[in-house]
PDB file of C-alpha atoms in Angstrom:
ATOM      1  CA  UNK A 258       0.000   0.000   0.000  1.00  0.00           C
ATOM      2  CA  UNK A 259       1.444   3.603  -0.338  1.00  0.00           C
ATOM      3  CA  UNK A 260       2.002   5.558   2.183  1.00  0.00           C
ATOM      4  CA  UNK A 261      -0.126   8.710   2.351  1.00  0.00           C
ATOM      5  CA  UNK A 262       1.161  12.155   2.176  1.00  0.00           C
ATOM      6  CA  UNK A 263       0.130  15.042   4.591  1.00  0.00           C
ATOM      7  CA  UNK A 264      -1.671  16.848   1.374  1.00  0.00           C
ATOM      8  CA  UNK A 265      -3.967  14.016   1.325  1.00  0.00           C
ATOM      9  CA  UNK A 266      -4.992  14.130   4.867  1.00  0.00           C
ATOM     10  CA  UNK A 267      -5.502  17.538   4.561  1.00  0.00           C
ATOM     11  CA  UNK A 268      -7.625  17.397   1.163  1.00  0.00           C
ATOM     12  CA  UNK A 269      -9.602  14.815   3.320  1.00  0.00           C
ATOM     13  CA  UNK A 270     -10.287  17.245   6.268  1.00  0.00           C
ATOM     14  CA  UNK A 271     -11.183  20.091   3.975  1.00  0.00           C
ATOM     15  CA  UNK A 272     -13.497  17.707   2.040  1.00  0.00           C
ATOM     16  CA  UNK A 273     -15.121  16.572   5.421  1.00  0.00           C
ATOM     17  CA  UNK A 274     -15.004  20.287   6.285  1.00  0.00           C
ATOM     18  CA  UNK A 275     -16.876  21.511   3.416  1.00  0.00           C
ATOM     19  CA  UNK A 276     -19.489  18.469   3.507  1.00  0.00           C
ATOM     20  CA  UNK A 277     -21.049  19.769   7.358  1.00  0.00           C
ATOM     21  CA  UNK A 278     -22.946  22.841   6.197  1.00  0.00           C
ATOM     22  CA  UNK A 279     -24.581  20.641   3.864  1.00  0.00           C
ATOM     23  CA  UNK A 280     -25.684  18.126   6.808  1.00  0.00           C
ATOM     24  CA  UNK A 281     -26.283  20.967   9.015  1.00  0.00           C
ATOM     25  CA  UNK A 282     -28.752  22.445   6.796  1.00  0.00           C
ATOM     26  CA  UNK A 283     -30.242  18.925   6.359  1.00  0.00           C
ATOM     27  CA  UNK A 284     -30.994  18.829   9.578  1.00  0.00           C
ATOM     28  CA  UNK A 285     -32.765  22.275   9.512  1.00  0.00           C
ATOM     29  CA  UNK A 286     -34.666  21.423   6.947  1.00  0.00           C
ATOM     30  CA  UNK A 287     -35.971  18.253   8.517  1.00  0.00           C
ATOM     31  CA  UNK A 288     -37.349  19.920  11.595  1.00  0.00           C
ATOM     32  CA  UNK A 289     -39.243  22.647   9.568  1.00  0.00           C
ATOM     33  CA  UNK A 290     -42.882  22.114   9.481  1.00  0.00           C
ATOM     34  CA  UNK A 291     -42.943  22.144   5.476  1.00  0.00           C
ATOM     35  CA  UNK A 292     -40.729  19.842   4.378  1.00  0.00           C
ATOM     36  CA  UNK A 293     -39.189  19.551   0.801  1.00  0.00           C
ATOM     37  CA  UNK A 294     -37.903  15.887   0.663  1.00  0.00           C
ATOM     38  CA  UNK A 295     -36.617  16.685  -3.059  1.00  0.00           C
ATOM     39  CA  UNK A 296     -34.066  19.287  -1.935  1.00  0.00           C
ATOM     40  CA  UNK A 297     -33.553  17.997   1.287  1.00  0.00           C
ATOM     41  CA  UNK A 298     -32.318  14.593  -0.449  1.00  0.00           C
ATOM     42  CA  UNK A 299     -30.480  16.049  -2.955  1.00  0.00           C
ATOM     43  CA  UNK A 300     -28.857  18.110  -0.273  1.00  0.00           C
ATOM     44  CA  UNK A 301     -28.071  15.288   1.976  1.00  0.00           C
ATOM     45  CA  UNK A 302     -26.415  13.000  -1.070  1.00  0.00           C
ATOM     46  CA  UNK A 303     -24.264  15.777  -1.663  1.00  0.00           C
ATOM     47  CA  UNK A 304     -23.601  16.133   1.884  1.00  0.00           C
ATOM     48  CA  UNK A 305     -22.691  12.233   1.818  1.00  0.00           C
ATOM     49  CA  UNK A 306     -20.780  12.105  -1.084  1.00  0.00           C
ATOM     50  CA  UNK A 307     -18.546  15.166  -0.053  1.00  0.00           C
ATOM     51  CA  UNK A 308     -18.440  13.555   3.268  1.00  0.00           C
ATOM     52  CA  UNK A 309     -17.242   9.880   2.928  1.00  0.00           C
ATOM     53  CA  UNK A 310     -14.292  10.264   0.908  1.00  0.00           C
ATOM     54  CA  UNK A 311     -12.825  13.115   2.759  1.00  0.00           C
ATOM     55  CA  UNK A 312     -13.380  10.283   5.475  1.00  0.00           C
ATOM     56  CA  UNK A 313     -11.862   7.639   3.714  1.00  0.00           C
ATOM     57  CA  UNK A 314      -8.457   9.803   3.165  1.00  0.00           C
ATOM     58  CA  UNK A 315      -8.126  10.761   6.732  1.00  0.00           C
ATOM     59  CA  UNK A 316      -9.274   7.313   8.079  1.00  0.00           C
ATOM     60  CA  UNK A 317      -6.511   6.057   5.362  1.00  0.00           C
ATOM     61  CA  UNK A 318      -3.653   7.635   6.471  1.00  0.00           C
ATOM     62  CA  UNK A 319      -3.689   5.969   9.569  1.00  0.00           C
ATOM     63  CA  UNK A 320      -3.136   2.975   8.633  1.00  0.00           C
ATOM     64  CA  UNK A 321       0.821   2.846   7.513  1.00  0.00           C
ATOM     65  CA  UNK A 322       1.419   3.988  11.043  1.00  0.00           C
ATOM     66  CA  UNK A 323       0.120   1.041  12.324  1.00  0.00           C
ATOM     67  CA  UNK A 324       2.008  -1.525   9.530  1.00  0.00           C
ATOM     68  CA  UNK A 325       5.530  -0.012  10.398  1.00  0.00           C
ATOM     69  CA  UNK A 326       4.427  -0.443  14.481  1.00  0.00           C
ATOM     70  CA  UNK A 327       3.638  -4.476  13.477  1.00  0.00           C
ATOM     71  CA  UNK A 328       7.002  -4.684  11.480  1.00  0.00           C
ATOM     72  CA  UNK A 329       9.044  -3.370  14.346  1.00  0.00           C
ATOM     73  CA  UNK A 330       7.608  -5.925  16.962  1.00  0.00           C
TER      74      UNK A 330
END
């Protein structure tokens, strides 16, 4: 596997950071009275697919960390 590079982590945090308004306002939307379910879907797969790979790269990068720790023991 290669190793990840500290621009990836960060491209992962700023994806993850730009992905929370859209949840946020998801979850606005959902406790108004009138609810669009067309635009608050479309809002929340956005919000997902931003989301999960900025995830993904920051969840990734931990993982060489842990393969050199099980090589040195």
């Amino acid at each position: 596997m290669k190793k990840m590079t500290n621009n990836e982590k960060i491209i992962g945090l700023v994806l993850e950071a730009l992905a929370l308004p859209f949840l946020v306002i998801v979850a606005i939307l959902l406790n108004m009275p009138n609810k669009d379910l067309g635009t608050i879907t479309i809002l929340l797969i956005i919000g997902i697919f931003i989301f999960i790979p900025g995830l993904i790269l920051v969840a990734i990068s931990h993982l060489p960390k842990e393969e050199e720790k099980q090589k040195n023991a």
